[in-house]
mmCIF file of C-alpha atoms in Angstrom:
data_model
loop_
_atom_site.group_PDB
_atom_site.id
_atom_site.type_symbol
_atom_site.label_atom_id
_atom_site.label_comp_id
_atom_site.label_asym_id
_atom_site.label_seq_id
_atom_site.Cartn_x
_atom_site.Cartn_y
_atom_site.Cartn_z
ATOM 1 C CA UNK A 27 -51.543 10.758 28.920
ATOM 2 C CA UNK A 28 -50.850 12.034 25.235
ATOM 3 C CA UNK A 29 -53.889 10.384 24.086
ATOM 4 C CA UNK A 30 -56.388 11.686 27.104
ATOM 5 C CA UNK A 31 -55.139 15.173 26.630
ATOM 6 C CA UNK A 32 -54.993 14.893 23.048
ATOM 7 C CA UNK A 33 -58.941 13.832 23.407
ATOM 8 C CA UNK A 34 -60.164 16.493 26.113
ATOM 9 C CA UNK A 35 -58.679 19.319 24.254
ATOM 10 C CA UNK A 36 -60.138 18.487 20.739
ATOM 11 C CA UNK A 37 -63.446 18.065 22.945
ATOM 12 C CA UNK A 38 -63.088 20.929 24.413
ATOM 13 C CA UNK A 39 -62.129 23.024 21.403
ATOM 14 C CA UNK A 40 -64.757 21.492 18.977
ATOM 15 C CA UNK A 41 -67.560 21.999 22.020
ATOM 16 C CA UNK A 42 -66.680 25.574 21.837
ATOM 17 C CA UNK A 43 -66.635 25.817 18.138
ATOM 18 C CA UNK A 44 -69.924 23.831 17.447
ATOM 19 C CA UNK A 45 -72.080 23.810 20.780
ATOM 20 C CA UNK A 46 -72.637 20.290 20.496
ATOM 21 C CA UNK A 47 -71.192 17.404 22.903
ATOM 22 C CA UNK A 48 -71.862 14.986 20.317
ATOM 23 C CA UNK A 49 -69.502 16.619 17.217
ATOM 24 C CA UNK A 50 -67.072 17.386 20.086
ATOM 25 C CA UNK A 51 -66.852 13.925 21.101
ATOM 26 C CA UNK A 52 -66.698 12.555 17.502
ATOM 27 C CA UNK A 53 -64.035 14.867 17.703
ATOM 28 C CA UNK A 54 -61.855 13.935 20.403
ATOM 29 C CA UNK A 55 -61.773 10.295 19.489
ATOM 30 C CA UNK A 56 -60.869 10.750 16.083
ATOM 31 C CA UNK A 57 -57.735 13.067 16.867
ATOM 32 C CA UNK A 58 -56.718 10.666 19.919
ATOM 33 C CA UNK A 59 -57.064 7.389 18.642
ATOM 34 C CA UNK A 60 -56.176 8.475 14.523
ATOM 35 C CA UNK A 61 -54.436 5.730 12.559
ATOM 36 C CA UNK A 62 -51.504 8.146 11.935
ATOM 37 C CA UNK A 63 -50.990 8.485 16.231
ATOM 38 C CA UNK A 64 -51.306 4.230 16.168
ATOM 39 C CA UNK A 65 -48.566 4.460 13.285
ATOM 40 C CA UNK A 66 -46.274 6.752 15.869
ATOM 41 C CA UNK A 67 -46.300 4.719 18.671
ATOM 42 C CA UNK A 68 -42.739 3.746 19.163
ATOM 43 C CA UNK A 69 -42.055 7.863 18.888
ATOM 44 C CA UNK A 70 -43.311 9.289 22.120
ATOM 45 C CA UNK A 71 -42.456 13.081 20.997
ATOM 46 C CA UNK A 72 -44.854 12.341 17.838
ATOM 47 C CA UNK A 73 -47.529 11.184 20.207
ATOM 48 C CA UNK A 74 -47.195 14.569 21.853
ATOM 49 C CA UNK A 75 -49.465 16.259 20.104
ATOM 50 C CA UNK A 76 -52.257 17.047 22.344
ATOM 51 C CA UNK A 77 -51.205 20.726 23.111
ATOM 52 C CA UNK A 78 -52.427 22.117 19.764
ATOM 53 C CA UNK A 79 -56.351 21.697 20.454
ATOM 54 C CA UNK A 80 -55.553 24.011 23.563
ATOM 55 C CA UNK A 81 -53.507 26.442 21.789
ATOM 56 C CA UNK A 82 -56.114 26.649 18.945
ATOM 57 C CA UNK A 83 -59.240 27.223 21.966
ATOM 58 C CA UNK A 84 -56.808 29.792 23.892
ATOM 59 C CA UNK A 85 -56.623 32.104 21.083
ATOM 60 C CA UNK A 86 -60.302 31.738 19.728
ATOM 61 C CA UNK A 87 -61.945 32.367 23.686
ATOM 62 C CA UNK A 88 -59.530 35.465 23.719
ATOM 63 C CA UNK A 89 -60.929 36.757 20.183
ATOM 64 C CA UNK A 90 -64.495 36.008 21.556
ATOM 65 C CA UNK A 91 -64.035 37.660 24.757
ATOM 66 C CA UNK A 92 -61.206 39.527 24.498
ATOM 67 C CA UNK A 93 -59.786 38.372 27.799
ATOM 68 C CA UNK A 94 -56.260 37.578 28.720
ATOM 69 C CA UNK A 95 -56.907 34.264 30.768
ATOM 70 C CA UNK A 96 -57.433 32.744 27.599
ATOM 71 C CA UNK A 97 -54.293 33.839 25.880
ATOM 72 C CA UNK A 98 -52.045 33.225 28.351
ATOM 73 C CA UNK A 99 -53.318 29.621 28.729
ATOM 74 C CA UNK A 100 -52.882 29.697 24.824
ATOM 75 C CA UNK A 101 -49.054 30.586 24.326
ATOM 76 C CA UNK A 102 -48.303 28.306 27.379
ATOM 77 C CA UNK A 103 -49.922 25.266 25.307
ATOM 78 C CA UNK A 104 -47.903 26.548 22.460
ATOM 79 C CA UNK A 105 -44.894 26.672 23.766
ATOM 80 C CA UNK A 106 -45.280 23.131 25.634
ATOM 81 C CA UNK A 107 -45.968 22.048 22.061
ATOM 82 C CA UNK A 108 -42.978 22.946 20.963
ATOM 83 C CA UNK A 109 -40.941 21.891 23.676
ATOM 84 C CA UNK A 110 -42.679 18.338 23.464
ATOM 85 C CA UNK A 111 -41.434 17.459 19.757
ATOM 86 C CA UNK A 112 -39.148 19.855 17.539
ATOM 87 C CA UNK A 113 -40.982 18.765 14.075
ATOM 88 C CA UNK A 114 -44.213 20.188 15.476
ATOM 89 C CA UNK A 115 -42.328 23.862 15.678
ATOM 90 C CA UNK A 116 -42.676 23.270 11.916
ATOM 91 C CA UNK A 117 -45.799 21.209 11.386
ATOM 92 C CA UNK A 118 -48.063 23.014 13.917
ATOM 93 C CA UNK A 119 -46.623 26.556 13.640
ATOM 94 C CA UNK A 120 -47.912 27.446 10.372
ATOM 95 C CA UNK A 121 -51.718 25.838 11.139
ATOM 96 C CA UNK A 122 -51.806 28.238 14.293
ATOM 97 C CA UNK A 123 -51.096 31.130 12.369
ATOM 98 C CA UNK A 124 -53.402 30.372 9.941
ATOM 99 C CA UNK A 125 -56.155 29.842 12.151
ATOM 100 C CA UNK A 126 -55.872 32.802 13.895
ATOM 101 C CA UNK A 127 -55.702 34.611 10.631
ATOM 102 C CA UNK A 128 -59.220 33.146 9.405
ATOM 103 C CA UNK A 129 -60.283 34.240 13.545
ATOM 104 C CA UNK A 130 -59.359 37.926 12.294
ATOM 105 C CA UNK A 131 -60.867 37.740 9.676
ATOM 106 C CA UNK A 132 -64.004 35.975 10.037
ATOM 107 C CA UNK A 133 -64.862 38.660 13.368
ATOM 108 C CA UNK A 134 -63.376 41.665 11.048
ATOM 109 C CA UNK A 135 -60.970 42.297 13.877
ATOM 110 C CA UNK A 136 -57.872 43.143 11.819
ATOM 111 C CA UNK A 137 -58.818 47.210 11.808
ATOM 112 C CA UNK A 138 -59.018 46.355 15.512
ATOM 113 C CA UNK A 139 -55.263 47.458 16.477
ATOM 114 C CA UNK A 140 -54.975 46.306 20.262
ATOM 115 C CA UNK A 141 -56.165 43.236 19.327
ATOM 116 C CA UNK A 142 -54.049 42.724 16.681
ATOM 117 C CA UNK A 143 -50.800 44.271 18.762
ATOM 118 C CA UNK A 144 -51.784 41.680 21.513
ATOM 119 C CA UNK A 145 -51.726 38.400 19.135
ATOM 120 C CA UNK A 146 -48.711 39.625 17.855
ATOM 121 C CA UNK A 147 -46.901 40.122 21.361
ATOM 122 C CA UNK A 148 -48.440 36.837 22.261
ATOM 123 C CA UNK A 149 -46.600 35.225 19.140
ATOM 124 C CA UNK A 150 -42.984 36.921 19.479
ATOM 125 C CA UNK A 151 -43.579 35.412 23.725
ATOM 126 C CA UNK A 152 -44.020 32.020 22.133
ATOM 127 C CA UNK A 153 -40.974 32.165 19.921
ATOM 128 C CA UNK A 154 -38.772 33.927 22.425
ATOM 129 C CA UNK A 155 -39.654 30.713 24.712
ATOM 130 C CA UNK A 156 -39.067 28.742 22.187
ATOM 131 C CA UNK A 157 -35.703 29.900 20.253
ATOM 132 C CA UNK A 158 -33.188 29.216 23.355
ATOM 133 C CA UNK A 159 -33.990 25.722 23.209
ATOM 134 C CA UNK A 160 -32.723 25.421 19.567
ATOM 135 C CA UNK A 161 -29.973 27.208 20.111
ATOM 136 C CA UNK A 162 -28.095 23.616 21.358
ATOM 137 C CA UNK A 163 -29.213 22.386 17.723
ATOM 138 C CA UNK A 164 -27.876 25.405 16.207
ATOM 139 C CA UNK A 165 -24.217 24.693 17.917
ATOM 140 C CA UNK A 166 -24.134 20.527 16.541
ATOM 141 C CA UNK A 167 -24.902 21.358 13.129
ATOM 142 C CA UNK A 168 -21.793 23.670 13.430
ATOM 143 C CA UNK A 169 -19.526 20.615 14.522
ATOM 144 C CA UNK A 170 -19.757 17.455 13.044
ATOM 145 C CA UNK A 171 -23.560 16.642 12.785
ATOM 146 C CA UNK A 172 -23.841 17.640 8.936
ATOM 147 C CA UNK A 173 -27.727 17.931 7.251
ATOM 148 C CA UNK A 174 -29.338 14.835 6.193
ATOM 149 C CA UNK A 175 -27.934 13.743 2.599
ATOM 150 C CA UNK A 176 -30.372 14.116 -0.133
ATOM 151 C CA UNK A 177 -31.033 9.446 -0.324
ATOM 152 C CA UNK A 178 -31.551 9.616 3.182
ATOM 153 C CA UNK A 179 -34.184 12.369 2.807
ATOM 154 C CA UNK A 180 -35.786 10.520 0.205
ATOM 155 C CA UNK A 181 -36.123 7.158 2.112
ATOM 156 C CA UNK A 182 -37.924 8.685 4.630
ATOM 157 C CA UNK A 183 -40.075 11.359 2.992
ATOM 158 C CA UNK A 184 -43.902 11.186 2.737
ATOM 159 C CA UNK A 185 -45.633 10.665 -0.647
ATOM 160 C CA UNK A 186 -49.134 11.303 -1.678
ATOM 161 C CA UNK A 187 -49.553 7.357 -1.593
ATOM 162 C CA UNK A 188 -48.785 7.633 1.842
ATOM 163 C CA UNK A 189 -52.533 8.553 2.931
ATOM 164 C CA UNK A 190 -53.624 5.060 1.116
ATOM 165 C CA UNK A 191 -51.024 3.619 3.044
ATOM 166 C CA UNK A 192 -51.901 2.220 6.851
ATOM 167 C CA UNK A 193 -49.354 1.294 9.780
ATOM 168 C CA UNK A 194 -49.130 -2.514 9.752
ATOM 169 C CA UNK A 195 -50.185 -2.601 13.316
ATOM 170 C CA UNK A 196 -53.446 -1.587 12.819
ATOM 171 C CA UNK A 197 -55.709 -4.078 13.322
ATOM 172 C CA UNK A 198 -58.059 -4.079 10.057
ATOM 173 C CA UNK A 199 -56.256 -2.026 7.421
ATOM 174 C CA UNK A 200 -52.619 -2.991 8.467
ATOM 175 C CA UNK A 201 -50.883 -5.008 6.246
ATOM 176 C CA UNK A 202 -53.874 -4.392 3.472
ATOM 177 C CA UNK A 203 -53.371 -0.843 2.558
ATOM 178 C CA UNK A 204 -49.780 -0.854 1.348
ATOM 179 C CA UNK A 205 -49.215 1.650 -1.228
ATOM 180 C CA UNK A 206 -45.975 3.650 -0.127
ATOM 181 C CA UNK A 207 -44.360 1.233 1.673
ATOM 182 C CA UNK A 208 -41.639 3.316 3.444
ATOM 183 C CA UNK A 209 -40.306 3.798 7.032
ATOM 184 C CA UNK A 210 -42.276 6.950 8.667
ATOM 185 C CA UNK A 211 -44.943 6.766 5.147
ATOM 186 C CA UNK A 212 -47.741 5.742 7.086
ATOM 187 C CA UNK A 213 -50.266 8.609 6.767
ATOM 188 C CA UNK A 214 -53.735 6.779 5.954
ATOM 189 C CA UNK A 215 -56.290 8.696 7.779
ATOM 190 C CA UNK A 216 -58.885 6.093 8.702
ATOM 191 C CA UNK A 217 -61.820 5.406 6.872
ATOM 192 C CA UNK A 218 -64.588 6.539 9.272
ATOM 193 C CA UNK A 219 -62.803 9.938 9.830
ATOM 194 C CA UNK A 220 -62.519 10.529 5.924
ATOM 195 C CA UNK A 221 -65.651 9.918 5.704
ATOM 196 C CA UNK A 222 -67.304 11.879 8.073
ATOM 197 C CA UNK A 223 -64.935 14.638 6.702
ATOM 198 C CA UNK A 224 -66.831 14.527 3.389
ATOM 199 C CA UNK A 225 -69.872 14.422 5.202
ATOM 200 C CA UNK A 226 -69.197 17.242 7.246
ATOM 201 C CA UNK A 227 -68.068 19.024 3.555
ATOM 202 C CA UNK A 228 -70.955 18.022 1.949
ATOM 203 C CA UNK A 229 -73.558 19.145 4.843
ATOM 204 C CA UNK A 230 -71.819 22.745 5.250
ATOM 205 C CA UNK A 231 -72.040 23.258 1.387
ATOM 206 C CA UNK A 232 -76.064 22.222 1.719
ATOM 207 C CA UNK A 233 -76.304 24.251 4.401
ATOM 208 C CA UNK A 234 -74.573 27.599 3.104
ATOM 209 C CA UNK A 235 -76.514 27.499 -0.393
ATOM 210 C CA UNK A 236 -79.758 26.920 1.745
ATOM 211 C CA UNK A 237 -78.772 30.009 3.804
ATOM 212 C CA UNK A 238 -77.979 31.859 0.376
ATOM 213 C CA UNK A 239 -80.895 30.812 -1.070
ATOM 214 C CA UNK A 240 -82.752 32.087 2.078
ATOM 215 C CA UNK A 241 -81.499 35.646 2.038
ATOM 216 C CA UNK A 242 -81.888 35.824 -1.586
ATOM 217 C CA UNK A 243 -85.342 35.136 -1.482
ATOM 218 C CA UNK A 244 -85.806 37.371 1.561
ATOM 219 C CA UNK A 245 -84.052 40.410 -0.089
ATOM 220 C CA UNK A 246 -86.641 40.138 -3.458
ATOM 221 C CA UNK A 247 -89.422 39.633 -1.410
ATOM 222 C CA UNK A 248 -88.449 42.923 0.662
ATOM 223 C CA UNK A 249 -87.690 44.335 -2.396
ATOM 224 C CA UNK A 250 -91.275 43.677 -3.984
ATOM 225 C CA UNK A 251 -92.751 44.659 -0.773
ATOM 226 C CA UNK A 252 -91.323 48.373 -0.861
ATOM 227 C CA UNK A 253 -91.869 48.420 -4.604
ATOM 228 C CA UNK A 254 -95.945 47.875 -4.115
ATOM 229 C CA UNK A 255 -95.452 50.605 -1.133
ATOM 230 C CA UNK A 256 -94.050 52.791 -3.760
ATOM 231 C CA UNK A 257 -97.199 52.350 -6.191
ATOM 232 C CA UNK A 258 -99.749 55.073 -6.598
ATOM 233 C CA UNK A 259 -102.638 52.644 -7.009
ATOM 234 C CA UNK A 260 -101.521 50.735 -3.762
#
């Protein structure tokens, strides 16, 4: 179920952000079926990751419409995110927050006080939600589960060599890509999702110098236009 949710909710979410089936299906496949999920799949609360898509398209549908449906469908994904796997409190939290910073920004809404009140009473609901069921971890670390020694960190800490480094499982790049190899280090993306990444990169940069080429030209011709208006002889 982690992997159809986790591919309906990127499909919804990209379908909303792009208008196109196509991109939105691209979408959904490569966050379902990713080599890092594959690498996971002995670790069911790593697999459950499929909330975040819906938190992400709660909170944008609310700043588009400004309806509550959407937000309340939002903090309840949220908060079933964090229930599903404690690391995502700290992996997903900040990319939420982020994103619905660029939202704000982006749609100029942060002069926009009830809307900004809202998101932030939405937040506190998540982590009020949220903090009780910590509160059990809270209580062991005060007995006689200590912190994780320093080695132990170490052995199982990502590296930058863990994105050239594939899950041996996988069927063509397991075993081949080996460059960090370390329990939990298995972070290569997948070649066809890198590269349509820098594809995707590439064609946005084309397409915003067009656009700035486009209303630079636009502004001089308007600009010679009133100019010739302005001239006696005209």
């Amino acid at each position: 179920s982690t992997f159809v949710l986790s591919g309906l909710g990127m499909y919804l979410f990209t379908r909303d952000l792009t208008g196109r089936w196509e991109s939105a299906m691209l979408a959904g496949l490569a966050y379902a079926f990713a080599p890092y999920r594959i690498a996971s799949l002995p670790h069911l609360h790593v697999l459950s990751s499929a909330w975040l898509p819906f938190v992400l398209l709660g909170f944008r549908r609310y700043l588009a419409t400004g309806r509550m449906p959407p937000l309340v469908g939002a903090v309840v994904a949220w908060v079933a995110q964090n229930l599903s796997s404690g690391y995502y409190i700290f992996f997903f939290g900040p990319a939420v927050v982020a994103y619905i910073a660029w939202e704000l920004t982006v749609r100029r809404l942060w002069s926009n006080t009830r809307t900004v009140a809202t998101i932030a009473v939405a937040c506190a609901a998540v982590a009020a939600a949220t903090v009780p069921f910590m509160v059990p971890y809270l209580a062991l670390r005060n007995r006689d589960f200590s912190p994780r020694a320093a080695r132990e960190v170490d052995r199982f800490a990502a590296d930058v060599y863990s994105y050239l480094t594939a899950a041996p499982n996988l069927r063509v790049w397991g075993g081949r890509l080996r460059a960090w190899p370390k329990p939990e280090s298995a972070l290569f993306p997948g070649l066809t999702i890198a590269a349509l990444a820098v594809f995707a990169c590439i064609r946005a940069w084309r397409d915003a110098r067009f656009a700035g080429w486009f209303t630079t030209t636009a502004i001089a011709l308007a600009l010679d236009r009133r100019n010739q208006l302005r001239d006696p002889g005209v």
